[in-house]
Amino acid sequence: MDLLRKWLMMVVLIFFNGIGGSSDGGPLVLDYYKETCPLLEELVQRTVEIAVLRDPRMAASLLRLHFHDCFVMGCDASVLLDSSGSIISEKQAGPNINSLRGFEVVDHIKYILEEACPSTVSCADILALAARDAVVSRGGPRWNVYLGRRDSIKASFDGANKFVPAPNSSLETLIANFQEQGLDTGDLVTLSGSHTMEKAKCLSFRQRIYEINSEEQSYHYKRGTTFQRSLQSICPKSGRDSALAPLDSMTPARFDNHYFLNIIQGQGLLISDNVLVSQDLEGEIREHVWAYANNQELFFASFGNSMIKMGNINILTGEQGEIRKNCRFVNS
């Protein structure tokens, strides 16, 4: 009887693991589209590679799209919706307007997939795959992307204003923001490393270079440094709001661990970068920063794990939501 009971338990576990995927993927699964759209990952990868070759900044833009999507209502492609009917687009929210990019690349991927396997692949899954392939295209790590998300039929303009972290956020605010999404301080440090290949507009870092507080003064950042003067030449006290500067001044076109070296030296571009070390009174977060600065392989492994974790935030599955035919609009 004991052997029979153990055998039955094993069958049940195999069954539920088969439909639920590994514990890393939560309710999502690998190879979700293996039968219905077998060329999915190859098509997304090639399209992303071409887009990044044409515009190297597109890698960071696609990664950021996935992040800004997941932090509002969950990883449900709500960020892709245009304003229509009762929907007020998240694209118009403060953190996104004139800032988020890559929508045309997603549109192109969706067009190709609709030709290959109509009404099958969700826009939310496209975002998750494109983010991974964008990182890989710039020398970063590859991780398993678990699939099976469905698309939201609504957006949250207010949520985008509330939950997407601001570039001048304090450490306390960042921790609370990530906790709201079920992410811990380790995820905060790890996912902040995505800034290694991004650029920011003058409007986002002007406060950082003209209003140095006592905390940053005590952490290697002094008025009049070459770093500060170089940024002020790009971003004056007024005007040139859209002028760009790299968040990683060492290797801005590569996905690597140099972002963490920058903030240890007090040379993070945004206030929200530097608070990881300047406002960490307990030292736990600073230890993460030092560990990643000294070990790129550790950062890469942690980044993949945190991306999988983030990709599970408030997902829609089963009969929830829909599979949009056009990522910009809900199905009629």
XYZ file of C-alpha atoms in Angstrom, residues 1-327:
327
model
C 0.000 0.000 0.000
C 2.863 2.386 0.856
C 4.504 1.697 -2.516
C 1.203 2.286 -4.307
C 0.696 5.567 -2.414
C 4.216 6.750 -3.294
C 3.670 5.808 -6.946
C 0.383 7.738 -7.081
C 1.991 10.799 -5.478
C 4.767 10.676 -8.072
C 2.233 10.517 -10.912
C 0.365 13.512 -9.464
C 3.571 15.532 -9.097
C 4.637 14.738 -12.657
C 1.191 15.719 -13.944
C 1.078 19.041 -12.128
C 4.678 19.876 -12.973
C 3.867 19.154 -16.596
C 1.003 21.646 -16.751
C 2.485 24.174 -14.371
C 6.092 24.236 -15.456
C 9.073 24.369 -13.135
C 8.952 26.214 -9.853
C 11.117 28.931 -11.416
C 8.487 29.657 -14.020
C 5.531 29.592 -11.685
C 2.295 28.995 -13.643
C 4.152 29.625 -16.923
C 5.968 26.932 -18.898
C 8.913 26.504 -21.219
C 8.051 25.614 -24.810
C 4.466 26.791 -24.322
C 4.192 27.400 -28.075
C 6.163 24.321 -29.157
C 3.222 22.879 -31.069
C 1.276 26.024 -31.950
C 4.145 28.326 -33.018
C 7.397 26.337 -33.165
C 9.475 29.107 -34.804
C 8.484 31.715 -32.208
C 11.786 32.156 -30.390
C 13.831 32.121 -33.579
C 11.613 34.762 -35.195
C 11.734 37.042 -32.142
C 15.485 36.657 -31.758
C 16.225 37.501 -35.393
C 13.939 40.518 -35.382
C 15.485 41.865 -32.175
C 19.013 41.335 -33.495
C 18.231 43.283 -36.665
C 16.579 46.103 -34.686
C 19.587 46.394 -32.357
C 22.032 46.380 -35.271
C 20.126 49.312 -36.761
C 19.836 51.142 -33.445
C 22.063 49.895 -30.569
C 19.939 51.828 -28.058
C 17.004 49.586 -28.929
C 18.381 46.815 -26.706
C 17.932 48.920 -23.584
C 14.589 50.215 -24.848
C 13.094 46.730 -25.256
C 14.311 45.666 -21.817
C 12.839 48.826 -20.311
C 9.484 48.216 -22.022
C 9.157 44.857 -20.263
C 10.098 46.436 -16.922
C 7.629 49.321 -17.264
C 4.913 46.880 -18.264
C 5.387 44.489 -15.338
C 5.539 47.197 -12.662
C 2.079 48.615 -13.362
C -0.646 45.959 -13.511
C 1.699 43.038 -14.097
C 3.365 41.512 -17.154
C 0.284 41.802 -19.342
C 1.316 44.123 -22.222
C -0.897 46.931 -20.892
C 1.968 49.347 -21.628
C 1.540 48.684 -25.358
C -2.072 49.841 -25.544
C -2.823 53.137 -27.294
C -5.566 55.398 -25.991
C -8.893 54.211 -27.360
C -12.437 54.346 -26.047
C -12.250 54.191 -22.250
C -8.523 53.319 -22.282
C -6.057 56.053 -21.366
C -2.689 54.820 -22.549
C 0.133 54.234 -20.065
C 2.389 55.685 -22.757
C 1.140 59.129 -21.740
C 2.108 58.724 -18.067
C 4.987 60.774 -16.663
C 7.630 58.007 -16.583
C 6.787 56.905 -20.132
C 5.862 59.898 -22.285
C 8.567 60.852 -24.775
C 10.716 58.240 -23.066
C 9.638 54.664 -23.790
C 10.786 53.334 -27.166
C 10.577 50.108 -29.112
C 6.863 49.957 -29.835
C 7.464 49.666 -33.581
C 9.802 46.712 -33.044
C 7.120 44.929 -31.025
C 4.575 45.758 -33.733
C 6.858 44.203 -36.354
C 7.390 41.051 -34.293
C 3.636 40.756 -33.803
C 3.023 41.195 -37.540
C 5.479 38.395 -38.370
C 3.948 36.094 -35.775
C 0.410 36.786 -36.930
C 1.513 35.695 -40.395
C 3.190 32.545 -39.052
C 0.708 31.556 -36.330
C -2.383 33.826 -36.158
C -4.007 34.718 -32.813
C -1.576 32.506 -30.911
C 1.279 34.430 -29.237
C 0.456 37.104 -26.677
C 2.015 40.542 -26.763
C 3.038 40.021 -23.124
C 5.094 36.972 -24.087
C 6.631 38.915 -26.982
C 7.823 41.561 -24.501
C 9.371 38.932 -22.238
C 11.216 37.240 -25.112
C 12.335 40.519 -26.699
C 13.772 41.716 -23.375
C 15.854 38.548 -23.010
C 17.070 38.622 -26.602
C 17.917 42.331 -26.313
C 20.186 41.621 -23.333
C 21.861 38.719 -25.149
C 22.442 40.903 -28.218
C 24.639 43.228 -26.135
C 26.735 40.495 -24.529
C 24.519 39.808 -21.525
C 23.233 36.546 -20.067
C 20.618 34.262 -21.569
C 17.901 32.882 -19.313
C 14.872 30.664 -19.779
C 11.750 32.636 -20.656
C 8.646 30.912 -19.324
C 5.591 31.555 -21.478
C 1.817 31.416 -21.421
C 0.931 35.001 -20.461
C -2.207 36.577 -21.860
C -2.821 40.228 -22.688
C -4.722 42.747 -20.608
C -7.863 44.358 -21.996
C -7.248 47.532 -19.987
C -4.451 49.911 -19.047
C -3.643 51.952 -15.956
C -2.448 55.499 -16.568
C -2.559 56.196 -12.808
C -0.672 52.978 -12.057
C 2.125 53.925 -14.440
C 2.516 57.251 -12.638
C 2.452 55.550 -9.244
C 4.474 52.355 -9.580
C 7.237 53.000 -12.117
C 10.274 54.134 -10.055
C 11.307 57.767 -10.555
C 14.962 58.655 -11.346
C 15.206 60.729 -8.144
C 13.737 58.047 -5.845
C 15.197 57.533 -2.393
C 16.376 54.082 -1.367
C 13.412 53.752 0.999
C 11.024 54.519 -1.858
C 12.733 52.045 -4.189
C 12.605 49.255 -1.614
C 8.904 49.891 -0.983
C 8.235 50.037 -4.733
C 9.900 46.698 -5.371
C 8.246 45.089 -2.359
C 4.893 46.149 -3.821
C 5.720 43.872 -6.759
C 6.887 40.959 -4.613
C 10.560 41.710 -5.267
C 13.205 41.998 -2.534
C 16.315 44.154 -2.091
C 18.408 41.578 -3.927
C 16.128 41.944 -6.948
C 16.325 45.727 -6.611
C 20.112 45.732 -6.890
C 20.171 43.081 -9.590
C 17.545 44.661 -11.848
C 19.119 48.097 -11.377
C 22.058 46.571 -13.228
C 19.998 46.816 -16.428
C 21.145 50.452 -16.460
C 24.490 49.191 -17.697
C 23.352 49.720 -21.300
C 20.816 52.547 -21.013
C 20.915 56.282 -21.576
C 18.931 58.924 -19.731
C 17.702 62.376 -20.656
C 19.062 65.511 -19.047
C 15.684 66.073 -17.406
C 16.194 62.822 -15.458
C 19.647 63.601 -14.054
C 19.777 67.409 -13.810
C 18.947 67.331 -10.093
C 21.686 64.771 -9.596
C 24.472 67.002 -10.920
C 23.375 70.394 -9.568
C 21.952 69.484 -6.148
C 24.530 67.263 -4.434
C 23.413 66.330 -0.916
C 25.541 65.540 2.124
C 25.145 61.782 1.724
C 26.670 61.845 -1.745
C 29.350 64.316 -0.678
C 30.476 61.700 1.807
C 30.502 58.962 -0.822
C 33.248 60.039 -3.222
C 31.122 62.527 -5.166
C 32.579 66.055 -4.911
C 31.473 69.228 -6.564
C 33.655 70.181 -9.478
C 34.832 66.663 -10.361
C 35.600 65.847 -13.982
C 32.589 63.537 -13.983
C 30.262 66.257 -12.789
C 31.661 68.860 -15.173
C 31.314 66.516 -18.150
C 27.656 65.948 -17.316
C 27.047 69.672 -16.874
C 28.453 70.255 -20.366
C 25.743 67.912 -21.680
C 22.981 69.094 -19.372
C 22.916 72.805 -18.440
C 20.796 74.145 -15.573
C 18.057 74.954 -18.061
C 17.332 73.802 -21.579
C 18.466 70.704 -23.498
C 16.051 68.535 -21.503
C 16.296 65.722 -24.058
C 20.097 65.591 -24.244
C 21.314 62.055 -23.519
C 24.062 60.671 -21.316
C 24.935 56.989 -20.703
C 24.045 55.459 -17.358
C 27.247 53.435 -17.650
C 30.015 55.795 -18.708
C 32.573 52.977 -19.076
C 30.968 50.573 -21.584
C 27.582 52.064 -22.530
C 26.974 49.722 -25.474
C 27.610 46.502 -23.533
C 25.614 44.570 -20.973
C 28.193 43.948 -18.246
C 28.841 44.691 -14.561
C 30.474 48.114 -15.011
C 27.352 49.877 -13.771
C 28.194 48.634 -10.279
C 31.782 49.862 -10.558
C 30.398 53.276 -11.486
C 28.134 53.631 -8.457
C 30.852 52.415 -6.070
C 32.915 55.344 -7.359
C 29.971 57.714 -6.899
C 29.537 58.042 -10.651
C 26.049 56.727 -11.169
C 24.054 58.999 -13.445
C 20.749 58.994 -11.572
C 19.969 59.707 -7.946
C 18.182 56.347 -7.837
C 21.458 54.654 -8.854
C 23.637 56.267 -6.228
C 21.265 55.775 -3.297
C 22.037 52.045 -3.479
C 25.312 52.871 -1.748
C 24.891 56.372 -0.297
C 21.684 55.659 1.653
C 22.275 52.036 2.649
C 22.767 52.414 6.386
C 22.745 48.658 7.093
C 25.272 47.831 4.382
C 23.378 44.816 3.027
C 22.567 46.415 -0.316
C 26.081 47.799 -0.652
C 27.405 44.255 -0.215
C 25.322 43.171 -3.216
C 26.749 46.057 -5.253
C 30.337 45.137 -4.343
C 29.716 41.464 -5.084
C 28.436 42.233 -8.581
C 31.228 44.745 -9.212
C 33.758 42.022 -8.428
C 32.025 39.096 -10.134
C 30.265 39.560 -13.451
C 29.251 35.884 -13.634
C 27.447 36.240 -10.312
C 25.604 39.306 -11.603
C 24.634 37.547 -14.824
C 23.263 34.496 -13.000
C 21.341 36.668 -10.535
C 19.989 38.875 -13.316
C 18.432 35.927 -15.126
C 16.791 34.720 -11.921
C 15.407 38.170 -11.096
C 14.075 38.594 -14.635
C 12.216 35.287 -14.351
C 10.822 36.439 -11.009
C 9.795 39.836 -12.402
C 8.232 38.162 -15.436
C 5.737 36.446 -13.117
C 4.276 39.631 -11.593
C 0.450 39.516 -11.722
C 0.328 37.560 -14.972
C -2.894 36.669 -16.774
C -3.289 33.007 -17.771
C -5.980 30.550 -18.795
C -9.166 32.362 -19.746
C -8.037 35.719 -18.330
C -7.448 38.590 -20.724
C -7.012 37.760 -24.395
C -4.466 37.201 -27.156
C -4.410 40.547 -28.943
C -4.235 40.554 -32.717
C -2.725 44.046 -32.607
C -0.614 44.901 -29.572
